[in-house]
Amino acid sequence: MNDIQDSPFTRKLAGYVTLSPVELEVLEQLHKRRRSFAAGRDLVQQGQSEQAAYILSEGWVCSYKIQQDGTRQIIDFQIPGDFLGLRSVLLRTSDHSFEPVTNIQAVEVLAGDLFQAFSQTPRLANAILWAASRDEAMVVEHLVNIGRRDAGARLAHFLLELGARLALVGMGSRAGFDCPLTQYHLADALGLSAIHVNRVLRQLREDRLLTFRNGHVTFDNRLRLVEIAEFDEAYLDHEGPLLK
Amino acid sequence: MNDIQDSPFTRKLAGYVTLSPVELEVLEQLHKRRRSFAAGRDLVQQGQSEQAAYILSEGWVCSYKIQQDGTRQIIDFQIPGDFLGLRSVLLRTSDHSFEPVTNIQAVEVLAGDLFQAFSQTPRLANAILWAASRDEAMVVEHLVNIGRRDAGARLAHFLLELGARLALVGMGSRAGFDCPLTQYHLADALGLSAIHVNRVLRQLREDRLLTFRNGHVTFDNRLRLVEIAEFDEAYLDHEGPLLK
DNA sequence: CGTCTACTTGAGGGCGCTCAAGACGAGTGG
DNA sequence: CCACTCGTCTTGAGCGCCCTCAAGTAGACG
């Protein structure tokens, strides 16, 4: 029972609502099927109909769509505590694919169990809807990022957001964070070419704004970065449970 | 009671779940506060904390974010039957603004009423979560559109999607639809300049692909458009209620 | 008949693209 | 231990999409 209270997913939900023992028990029930996946092997194929979603407990994943011409758009990255494929359960078809960036551990959640959990504890449904809303807010911010900012601001905003999310689950700080992503991941996420990402990263490094090297991101001048990226972390943050 | 069954919102939800008389009654309760707004006057200001959401019953709205430098990114357009500001109710802060494109009619829904409706009928909560998921799928598609397609494909995809959505609520067909948007709206939605939108529209017209004139969009060669836009309407479509 | 909004067209330039080539480290097998 | 491969990162050259600036047209409305 203490086990479930320590999972990143529970910690995240606990930020939205104060979970009752009954609700923790329901969550415990959902956490039965633990599974591992190797880096690079897709969890859910685009267009495929799936009955299961996953809750990520360890490692990084990206969700993306592939076009016919081979170009890829990464929608979002998932870090521990994040839901994978909630929409594929609700809509019965997955409209994008998931690729583990690193080796990962995840919990499989069947659609039926999820719906049952929802009717048992409506407040849990609220909490999950809440988490999903935060995720959508991030996609929206991502949209603004790609639609209206130049490459430097895009990279700065993306890395600041990632840092803030990681800090919330204890995997980073204002100074920086460990990051397993390649420059190709960044390019596919930001709608740029990998070559241009490389050049812009060099520029940011030379301007003493941020350094991305050897799998680690360091914010050399966080204040200035926040400024050029117009980064506002309000949409990620909140003060304690909003439902009691 | 028949009234509520004919609203675009109910029609949309009825596509996801078969609504029971009790659930229709709960929906009826939500539809008490009917309000009108004039074109151009914002409903919800960015960053402002709001207690209410709206269900659009007539007219067009766009949701957007403004940057400090004045550039605007339109996230999505809402047409009759769509929810406005569901996230602002759940997260207690609105992370973007809503501007009526035309004069509109909407129903105000208070946060408390919504939560109460959810606990009374968990299946209604599911249906709304479902509708929200479809909306998010559209934002994701929008992201791919802006991140990975050139201006011509962007415009084609955007207008095809809009046409498909409107057709679902009886406001358009495969041939075309009435569209109150300006070229500035298109530019702000697609991450382009209005000038370039104009040039690309001319190109599409000269290539006999589509015509956007006098508030009306005509698909001159829908097949070819679907091809160059890689448009797949599966994520908008579904076959009848998925929950019984 | 002036004003305002939306649309249209031209000229020139820059951001980020593609193509091409090379450096560097990690893993693999001879 | 070294050659080979492969993934990732790096840098240069040249070009094109889409930008900005500038100017002008057409229709709506007072």
Coordinates of C-alpha atoms (C1' of nucleotides) in Angstrom, one line a residue:
Chain A
M1 CA 0.0 0.0 0.0
N2 CA 2.9 2.3 0.7
D3 CA 4.3 1.2 -2.6
I4 CA 1.6 2.8 -4.6
Q5 CA 1.9 6.0 -2.7
D6 CA 5.5 6.4 -3.8
S7 CA 4.9 5.9 -7.5
P8 CA 5.4 9.0 -9.7
F9 CA 1.9 8.6 -11.1
T10 CA 0.3 8.7 -7.6
R11 CA 2.5 11.6 -6.7
K12 CA 1.3 13.5 -9.7
L13 CA -2.4 12.8 -9.1
A14 CA -1.9 13.7 -5.4
G15 CA -1.0 17.2 -6.6
Y16 CA -4.5 17.5 -8.0
V17 CA -6.7 15.8 -5.4
T18 CA -6.2 14.5 -1.9
L19 CA -6.6 10.7 -2.5
S20 CA -8.7 8.7 -0.1
P21 CA -7.7 5.2 1.0
V22 CA -10.4 3.8 -1.2
E23 CA -9.0 5.7 -4.2
L24 CA -5.5 4.5 -3.4
E25 CA -6.8 1.0 -3.3
V26 CA -8.4 1.5 -6.8
L27 CA -5.0 2.8 -8.0
E28 CA -3.3 -0.2 -6.5
Q29 CA -5.6 -2.5 -8.5
L30 CA -4.7 -0.6 -11.7
H31 CA -1.0 -1.3 -11.1
K32 CA -1.0 -5.0 -11.5
R33 CA 0.7 -5.5 -14.8
R34 CA 4.2 -4.2 -14.7
R35 CA 6.1 -4.5 -18.0
S36 CA 9.5 -3.5 -19.5
F37 CA 10.3 -2.3 -23.0
A38 CA 13.6 -1.8 -24.8
A39 CA 14.7 1.5 -26.2
G40 CA 13.6 2.0 -29.8
R41 CA 10.9 -0.6 -30.0
D42 CA 7.4 0.9 -30.4
L43 CA 4.8 0.3 -27.7
V44 CA 1.8 1.3 -29.8
Q45 CA 1.8 1.6 -33.6
Q46 CA 0.1 4.5 -35.3
G47 CA -3.4 3.6 -36.4
Q48 CA -3.5 0.3 -34.6
S49 CA -6.5 -0.4 -32.4
E50 CA -5.5 -1.0 -28.8
Q51 CA -7.2 -1.9 -25.6
A52 CA -4.5 -0.9 -23.2
A53 CA -2.8 2.3 -22.0
Y54 CA 0.3 2.6 -19.9
I55 CA 1.5 4.5 -16.9
L56 CA 5.2 5.2 -17.2
S57 CA 7.2 4.4 -14.1
E58 CA 10.8 4.6 -15.4
G59 CA 12.6 6.0 -18.4
W60 CA 11.7 8.3 -21.3
V61 CA 9.2 7.9 -24.1
C62 CA 8.2 10.0 -27.1
S63 CA 4.9 10.1 -28.9
Y64 CA 5.0 11.0 -32.6
K65 CA 3.4 10.8 -36.0
I66 CA 5.1 9.7 -39.2
Q67 CA 4.2 11.2 -42.5
Q68 CA 4.2 9.4 -45.8
D69 CA 7.3 11.2 -46.9
G70 CA 9.2 9.9 -43.8
T71 CA 9.3 13.1 -41.8
R72 CA 8.4 12.7 -38.2
Q73 CA 6.7 15.1 -35.8
I74 CA 7.2 14.3 -32.1
I75 CA 4.1 15.4 -30.2
D76 CA 5.5 15.2 -26.7
F77 CA 7.9 13.4 -24.5
Q78 CA 6.7 11.3 -21.5
I79 CA 8.7 11.1 -18.3
P80 CA 8.0 8.9 -15.2
G81 CA 4.5 9.5 -13.8
D82 CA 3.0 10.4 -17.2
F83 CA 0.2 8.5 -18.9
L84 CA 0.7 6.9 -22.3
G85 CA -2.1 6.4 -24.8
L86 CA -5.0 7.5 -22.6
R87 CA -6.7 8.8 -25.8
S88 CA -6.1 5.5 -27.6
V89 CA -8.2 3.8 -24.9
L90 CA -11.0 6.4 -25.0
L91 CA -11.2 6.7 -28.8
R92 CA -10.4 3.0 -29.4
T93 CA -7.8 3.9 -32.0
S94 CA -4.3 5.2 -31.4
D95 CA -3.7 8.2 -33.6
H96 CA 0.0 8.2 -32.9
S97 CA 2.9 5.9 -32.0
F98 CA 5.0 5.6 -28.9
E99 CA 8.7 5.0 -28.9
P100 CA 10.8 4.4 -25.8
V101 CA 13.8 6.8 -25.9
T102 CA 15.5 4.7 -23.2
N103 CA 14.7 1.3 -21.7
I104 CA 11.5 1.8 -19.7
Q105 CA 9.3 0.3 -17.2
A106 CA 5.5 0.8 -17.4
V107 CA 2.3 -0.4 -16.0
E108 CA -0.3 -1.7 -18.4
V109 CA -3.9 -0.5 -17.8
L110 CA -6.8 -2.2 -19.6
A111 CA -9.6 0.0 -20.9
G112 CA -12.2 -2.0 -18.9
D113 CA -10.3 -1.6 -15.6
L114 CA -10.0 2.1 -16.2
F115 CA -13.7 2.6 -16.9
Q116 CA -14.5 0.5 -13.8
A117 CA -12.2 2.6 -11.7
F118 CA -13.9 5.8 -13.0
S119 CA -17.3 4.6 -12.0
Q120 CA -16.1 3.5 -8.6
T121 CA -14.5 6.8 -7.8
P122 CA -15.6 9.8 -9.9
R123 CA -13.1 11.9 -8.1
L124 CA -10.3 9.8 -9.5
A125 CA -11.8 10.3 -13.0
N126 CA -11.6 14.0 -12.3
A127 CA -8.0 13.8 -11.2
I128 CA -7.0 11.9 -14.4
L129 CA -9.0 14.3 -16.5
W130 CA -7.0 17.0 -14.8
A131 CA -3.7 15.4 -15.6
A132 CA -4.8 15.0 -19.2
S133 CA -5.7 18.7 -19.2
R134 CA -2.2 19.6 -18.1
D135 CA -0.8 17.4 -20.9
E136 CA -3.0 19.1 -23.4
A137 CA -1.9 22.5 -22.1
M138 CA 1.7 21.4 -22.9
V139 CA 0.7 20.4 -26.5
V140 CA -0.9 23.8 -26.9
E141 CA 2.3 25.5 -25.7
H142 CA 4.2 23.3 -28.1
L143 CA 1.9 24.5 -30.9
V144 CA 2.7 28.1 -30.1
N145 CA 6.3 27.3 -29.8
I146 CA 6.5 25.8 -33.3
G147 CA 4.0 28.2 -34.9
R148 CA 5.4 31.5 -33.7
R149 CA 9.0 31.3 -32.4
D150 CA 12.3 31.2 -34.2
A151 CA 14.7 28.3 -33.7
G152 CA 16.6 29.8 -30.7
A153 CA 13.5 30.6 -28.8
R154 CA 12.0 27.2 -29.6
L155 CA 14.9 25.3 -28.3
A156 CA 15.1 27.5 -25.2
H157 CA 11.4 27.1 -24.5
F158 CA 11.4 23.4 -25.0
L159 CA 14.4 22.7 -22.7
L160 CA 13.0 25.1 -20.0
E161 CA 9.7 23.3 -20.1
L162 CA 11.3 19.9 -19.9
G163 CA 13.5 21.0 -17.0
A164 CA 10.4 22.3 -15.1
R165 CA 8.5 19.0 -15.6
L166 CA 11.5 17.0 -14.5
A167 CA 12.0 19.1 -11.4
L168 CA 8.4 18.4 -10.4
V169 CA 9.2 14.7 -10.1
G170 CA 12.6 15.2 -8.6
M171 CA 14.7 14.6 -11.7
G172 CA 16.2 18.0 -12.3
S173 CA 16.7 21.5 -10.9
R174 CA 16.8 25.1 -12.0
A175 CA 20.5 24.5 -12.9
G176 CA 19.8 21.7 -15.4
F177 CA 19.0 18.1 -15.9
D178 CA 20.1 14.8 -17.4
C179 CA 18.7 14.3 -20.9
P180 CA 18.9 11.2 -23.0
L181 CA 17.5 12.9 -26.1
T182 CA 19.5 13.2 -29.3
Q183 CA 19.6 16.2 -31.6
Y184 CA 17.4 14.3 -33.9
H185 CA 14.8 14.0 -31.2
L186 CA 14.9 17.8 -30.7
A187 CA 14.7 18.4 -34.5
D188 CA 11.6 16.1 -34.8
A189 CA 10.0 17.7 -31.8
L190 CA 10.6 21.3 -32.9
G191 CA 9.9 21.1 -36.6
L192 CA 13.6 21.8 -37.5
S193 CA 16.3 19.9 -39.2
A194 CA 18.9 18.1 -37.0
I195 CA 21.6 20.1 -38.7
H196 CA 20.0 23.4 -37.8
V197 CA 19.4 22.2 -34.2
N198 CA 23.1 21.6 -34.0
R199 CA 24.0 25.1 -35.2
V200 CA 21.5 26.8 -32.9
L201 CA 22.7 24.8 -29.9
R202 CA 26.2 25.9 -30.7
Q203 CA 25.0 29.5 -30.8
L204 CA 23.2 29.2 -27.5
R205 CA 26.4 27.7 -26.0
E206 CA 28.6 30.4 -27.4
D207 CA 26.2 33.0 -26.1
R208 CA 26.5 31.4 -22.6
L209 CA 22.8 30.8 -22.4
L210 CA 22.7 27.0 -22.2
T211 CA 24.9 24.0 -22.7
F212 CA 23.6 20.6 -24.0
R213 CA 26.5 18.1 -23.9
N214 CA 27.0 14.5 -23.1
G215 CA 23.4 13.9 -22.2
H216 CA 23.2 16.8 -19.8
V217 CA 21.5 20.2 -20.1
T218 CA 22.9 23.1 -18.1
F219 CA 21.1 26.4 -17.9
D220 CA 24.0 28.9 -18.0
N221 CA 21.8 32.0 -17.9
R222 CA 18.3 30.9 -17.0
L223 CA 16.9 34.4 -16.6
R224 CA 17.8 35.4 -20.1
L225 CA 16.6 32.1 -21.5
V226 CA 13.2 32.6 -19.9
E227 CA 13.1 36.0 -21.4
I228 CA 13.9 35.1 -25.0
A229 CA 11.6 32.1 -24.9
E230 CA 8.8 34.0 -23.2
F231 CA 8.6 31.0 -20.9
D232 CA 5.8 31.0 -18.3
E233 CA 5.6 28.0 -16.1
A234 CA 2.3 28.8 -14.6
Y235 CA 0.5 26.2 -16.8
L236 CA 2.7 23.5 -15.3
D237 CA 2.6 24.6 -11.7
H238 CA -0.2 24.6 -9.1
E239 CA -0.3 25.0 -5.3
G240 CA -1.4 21.8 -3.7
P241 CA -4.6 19.8 -4.3
L242 CA -7.4 21.8 -5.9
L243 CA -10.1 19.4 -5.0
K244 CA -10.3 18.2 -1.4
Chain B
M1 CA -36.8 17.9 -23.1
N2 CA -36.9 17.6 -26.9
D3 CA -35.1 20.9 -27.0
I4 CA -32.0 19.6 -25.4
Q5 CA -31.9 16.6 -27.7
D6 CA -31.6 18.9 -30.7
S7 CA -28.7 21.0 -29.4
P8 CA -25.5 20.5 -31.4
F9 CA -23.7 19.6 -28.1
T10 CA -26.1 16.8 -27.3
R11 CA -25.9 15.5 -30.8
K12 CA -22.1 15.4 -30.5
L13 CA -22.1 13.5 -27.2
A14 CA -24.8 11.2 -28.5
G15 CA -22.2 10.1 -31.0
Y16 CA -20.1 8.8 -28.2
V17 CA -22.6 7.3 -25.7
T18 CA -26.3 6.5 -25.8
L19 CA -27.7 9.1 -23.4
S20 CA -30.2 7.9 -20.8
P21 CA -33.2 10.1 -19.8
V22 CA -31.4 10.8 -16.5
E23 CA -28.3 12.0 -18.4
L24 CA -30.4 14.1 -20.7
E25 CA -32.0 15.7 -17.6
V26 CA -28.6 16.5 -16.2
L27 CA -27.6 18.0 -19.5
E28 CA -30.9 20.1 -19.4
Q29 CA -29.8 21.4 -16.0
L30 CA -26.5 22.5 -17.4
H31 CA -28.2 24.5 -20.2
K32 CA -29.8 27.1 -18.0
R33 CA -27.7 30.2 -18.7
R34 CA -28.0 31.1 -22.4
R35 CA -25.9 34.1 -23.4
S36 CA -24.9 36.1 -26.5
F37 CA -21.6 37.7 -27.4
A38 CA -20.7 40.1 -30.2
A39 CA -17.9 39.3 -32.7
G40 CA -14.5 40.5 -31.7
R41 CA -15.1 40.8 -28.0
D42 CA -13.2 38.2 -26.0
L43 CA -15.0 35.8 -23.8
V44 CA -12.2 34.7 -21.6
Q45 CA -8.9 36.6 -21.3
Q46 CA -5.6 34.8 -21.3
G47 CA -4.3 34.2 -17.8
Q48 CA -7.5 35.3 -16.2
S49 CA -9.0 32.9 -13.6
E50 CA -12.5 31.9 -14.5
Q51 CA -15.2 29.8 -12.9
A52 CA -17.2 29.2 -16.0
A53 CA -17.0 27.3 -19.3
Y54 CA -19.2 27.6 -22.3
I55 CA -20.9 25.3 -24.8
L56 CA -21.2 27.0 -28.2
S57 CA -24.6 26.8 -29.7
E58 CA -24.3 29.2 -32.6
G59 CA -21.5 31.0 -34.5
W60 CA -17.8 30.6 -34.7
V61 CA -15.1 31.2 -32.1
C62 CA -11.3 30.9 -32.1
S63 CA -9.0 30.2 -29.1
Y64 CA -5.6 31.7 -29.2
K65 CA -2.5 32.9 -27.4
I66 CA -0.9 36.3 -27.8
Q67 CA 2.9 36.7 -27.4
Q68 CA 4.6 39.7 -26.0
D69 CA 5.8 40.8 -29.5
G70 CA 2.2 40.9 -30.6
T71 CA 2.2 37.8 -32.8
R72 CA -0.8 35.5 -32.3
Q73 CA -1.1 31.8 -32.5
I74 CA -4.6 30.5 -33.0
I75 CA -5.0 27.1 -31.3
D76 CA -8.3 26.0 -32.7
F77 CA -11.6 27.2 -34.0
Q78 CA -14.8 26.2 -32.3
I79 CA -18.0 25.6 -34.1
P80 CA -21.5 24.9 -32.8
G81 CA -21.5 21.9 -30.3
D82 CA -18.0 22.5 -29.2
F83 CA -16.9 23.1 -25.6
L84 CA -15.1 26.4 -24.8
G85 CA -12.7 26.6 -21.9
L86 CA -13.2 23.2 -20.3
R87 CA -9.6 23.3 -19.3
S88 CA -9.9 26.7 -17.7
V89 CA -12.5 25.2 -15.4
L90 CA -10.5 22.1 -14.5
L91 CA -7.2 23.9 -14.1
R92 CA -8.7 27.0 -12.5
T93 CA -6.8 29.3 -14.9
S94 CA -7.3 29.9 -18.5
D95 CA -4.1 29.5 -20.5
H96 CA -5.6 31.1 -23.6
S97 CA -8.2 33.5 -24.8
F98 CA -11.4 33.1 -26.8
E99 CA -12.6 35.5 -29.4
P100 CA -15.9 35.2 -31.2
V101 CA -15.3 35.3 -35.0
T102 CA -18.9 36.0 -35.6
N103 CA -21.8 37.0 -33.3
I104 CA -22.4 33.9 -31.1
Q105 CA -24.8 32.2 -28.7
A106 CA -23.4 30.1 -25.9
V107 CA -24.5 28.4 -22.7
E108 CA -22.6 29.2 -19.6
V109 CA -21.6 26.2 -17.4
L110 CA -20.4 26.8 -13.9
A111 CA -17.5 24.6 -12.6
G112 CA -19.6 23.5 -9.6
D113 CA -22.5 22.4 -11.8
L114 CA -20.1 20.5 -14.1
F115 CA -18.4 18.6 -11.2
Q116 CA -21.8 17.8 -9.8
A117 CA -23.0 16.5 -13.1
F118 CA -19.9 14.3 -13.3
S119 CA -20.5 12.7 -10.0
Q120 CA -24.2 12.2 -10.7
T121 CA -23.5 10.4 -14.0
P122 CA -20.0 9.1 -14.5
R123 CA -20.9 8.0 -18.0
L124 CA -21.6 11.6 -18.9
A125 CA -18.1 12.4 -17.6
N126 CA -16.7 9.8 -19.9
A127 CA -18.6 11.2 -22.8
I128 CA -17.2 14.7 -22.2
L129 CA -13.7 13.3 -21.6
W130 CA -14.2 11.6 -25.0
A131 CA -15.2 14.8 -26.7
A132 CA -12.2 16.5 -25.1
S133 CA -10.0 13.7 -26.5
R134 CA -11.2 14.3 -30.0
D135 CA -10.4 18.0 -29.6
E136 CA -7.0 17.2 -28.4
A137 CA -6.5 14.9 -31.4
M138 CA -7.2 17.9 -33.6
V139 CA -4.7 20.0 -31.8
V140 CA -2.2 17.2 -32.3
E141 CA -3.0 17.1 -36.0
H142 CA -2.6 20.9 -36.0
L143 CA 0.8 20.5 -34.5
V144 CA 1.9 18.1 -37.2
N145 CA 0.4 20.4 -39.8
I146 CA 2.5 23.4 -38.6
G147 CA 5.6 21.4 -37.8
R148 CA 6.0 19.3 -40.9
R149 CA 4.1 20.6 -43.9
D150 CA 4.7 23.5 -46.3
A151 CA 2.2 26.3 -46.7
G152 CA 0.1 24.7 -49.5
A153 CA -0.3 21.4 -47.6
R154 CA -1.1 23.3 -44.4
L155 CA -3.9 25.3 -46.0
A156 CA -5.3 22.3 -47.7
H157 CA -5.2 20.2 -44.5
F158 CA -6.7 22.9 -42.4
L159 CA -9.6 23.6 -44.7
L160 CA -10.3 19.9 -45.3
E161 CA -10.5 19.3 -41.5
L162 CA -12.7 22.2 -41.0
G163 CA -15.0 21.0 -43.8
A164 CA -15.2 17.5 -42.2
R165 CA -16.0 18.9 -38.8
L166 CA -18.7 21.2 -40.2
A167 CA -20.2 18.3 -42.2
L168 CA -20.6 16.4 -39.0
V169 CA -23.0 19.0 -37.6
G170 CA -24.7 19.6 -41.0
M171 CA -23.0 22.9 -41.9
G172 CA -21.1 21.8 -45.0
S173 CA -20.5 19.0 -47.4
R174 CA -17.7 17.4 -49.4
A175 CA -18.1 20.1 -52.0
G176 CA -17.4 23.0 -49.6
F177 CA -18.7 25.2 -46.8
D178 CA -19.5 28.7 -45.7
C179 CA -16.5 30.2 -43.8
P180 CA -16.5 33.5 -42.0
L181 CA -12.7 33.5 -41.4
T182 CA -10.4 36.1 -42.8
Q183 CA -7.0 35.4 -44.3
Y184 CA -5.6 36.9 -41.1
H185 CA -7.3 34.1 -39.1
L186 CA -5.8 31.5 -41.4
A187 CA -2.4 33.1 -41.1
D188 CA -2.5 33.1 -37.3
A189 CA -3.8 29.6 -37.2
L190 CA -1.2 28.2 -39.6
G191 CA 1.9 30.1 -38.4
L192 CA 2.2 32.0 -41.7
S193 CA 2.0 35.6 -42.7
A194 CA -1.3 36.9 -44.1
I195 CA 0.4 37.9 -47.2
H196 CA 1.8 34.5 -47.9
V197 CA -1.6 32.9 -47.2
N198 CA -3.0 35.1 -49.9
R199 CA -0.4 34.0 -52.4
V200 CA -0.8 30.3 -51.6
L201 CA -4.6 30.6 -51.8
R202 CA -4.2 32.2 -55.3
Q203 CA -1.9 29.3 -56.2
L204 CA -4.4 26.7 -55.0
R205 CA -7.1 28.5 -57.0
E206 CA -5.0 28.6 -60.1
D207 CA -4.2 25.0 -59.8
R208 CA -8.0 24.2 -59.6
L209 CA -7.6 22.6 -56.2
L210 CA -9.8 24.9 -54.0
T211 CA -11.4 28.3 -54.1
F212 CA -11.8 30.5 -51.0
R213 CA -13.8 33.6 -52.0
N214 CA -16.6 35.7 -50.5
G215 CA -16.8 33.7 -47.3
H216 CA -17.2 30.4 -49.1
V217 CA -14.7 27.5 -49.5
T218 CA -15.1 25.3 -52.6
F219 CA -13.1 22.1 -53.0
D220 CA -12.5 22.0 -56.7
N221 CA -10.4 18.8 -56.6
R222 CA -11.0 17.2 -53.3
L223 CA -9.1 13.9 -54.1
R224 CA -5.9 15.7 -55.0
L225 CA -6.2 18.0 -52.0
V226 CA -6.5 15.0 -49.6
E227 CA -3.4 13.6 -51.3
I228 CA -1.1 16.6 -51.0
A229 CA -2.3 17.3 -47.4
E230 CA -2.1 13.6 -46.4
F231 CA -5.5 14.2 -44.9
D232 CA -6.9 11.3 -42.9
E233 CA -10.3 11.9 -41.4
A234 CA -10.3 8.8 -39.3
Y235 CA -9.5 10.7 -36.1
L236 CA -12.7 12.8 -36.6
D237 CA -14.9 10.0 -37.5
H238 CA -16.5 7.1 -35.6
E239 CA -19.3 4.7 -36.1
G240 CA -22.1 5.3 -33.6
P241 CA -21.9 5.2 -29.8
L242 CA -18.9 3.4 -28.5
L243 CA -20.3 3.0 -25.0
K244 CA -23.8 1.7 -24.6
Chain C
dC1 C1' -16.8 60.8 -50.1
dG2 C1' -13.7 59.7 -46.6
dT3 C1' -12.5 55.9 -43.7
dC4 C1' -11.8 51.2 -42.5
dT5 C1' -11.1 46.5 -43.1
dA6 C1' -9.9 42.9 -46.1
dC7 C1' -7.6 41.5 -50.0
dT8 C1' -3.9 41.8 -53.6
dT9 C1' 0.6 42.2 -55.8
dG10 C1' 5.8 43.3 -56.2
dA11 C1' 10.7 43.6 -54.5
dG12 C1' 14.2 42.1 -51.7
dG13 C1' 16.2 39.6 -47.9
dG14 C1' 17.0 36.2 -44.2
dC15 C1' 16.2 31.9 -41.7
dG16 C1' 16.4 27.4 -42.0
dC17 C1' 16.5 23.9 -45.6
dT18 C1' 19.3 20.2 -48.4
dC19 C1' 23.5 18.2 -50.0
dA20 C1' 28.0 16.9 -48.9
dA21 C1' 31.8 15.6 -46.1
dG22 C1' 34.2 14.6 -42.0
dA23 C1' 35.2 13.8 -36.7
dC24 C1' 34.4 11.1 -32.7
dG25 C1' 33.1 7.4 -29.5
dA26 C1' 31.0 2.9 -28.6
dG27 C1' 30.2 -1.5 -29.7
dT28 C1' 31.4 -5.8 -32.5
dG29 C1' 34.0 -9.3 -34.6
dG30 C1' 38.3 -11.0 -36.6
Chain D
dC1 C1' 44.3 -5.3 -30.4
dC2 C1' 42.8 -3.4 -34.4
dA3 C1' 39.5 -2.8 -38.2
dC4 C1' 35.0 -2.0 -39.2
dT5 C1' 30.5 -0.3 -38.5
dC6 C1' 27.1 2.6 -36.8
dG7 C1' 25.0 6.3 -34.5
dT8 C1' 25.7 10.9 -33.2
dC9 C1' 27.6 15.2 -33.6
dT10 C1' 29.9 19.0 -36.4
dT11 C1' 30.9 22.2 -40.1
dG12 C1' 30.6 24.4 -44.9
dA13 C1' 28.2 25.8 -49.3
dG14 C1' 24.3 27.1 -51.7
dC15 C1' 19.5 27.7 -52.3
dG16 C1' 14.4 28.3 -51.6
dC17 C1' 10.4 29.1 -48.8
dC18 C1' 8.4 32.4 -46.6
dC19 C1' 9.2 36.7 -44.3
dT20 C1' 9.0 42.0 -44.2
dC21 C1' 8.3 46.4 -46.2
dA22 C1' 5.7 49.0 -49.4
dA23 C1' 1.9 50.3 -52.2
dG24 C1' -2.4 49.9 -54.2
dT25 C1' -7.4 47.9 -55.1
dA26 C1' -12.1 46.8 -53.8
dG27 C1' -16.1 46.7 -51.0
dA28 C1' -18.8 48.2 -46.7
dC29 C1' -20.4 51.8 -44.0
dG30 C1' -20.9 56.3 -42.1

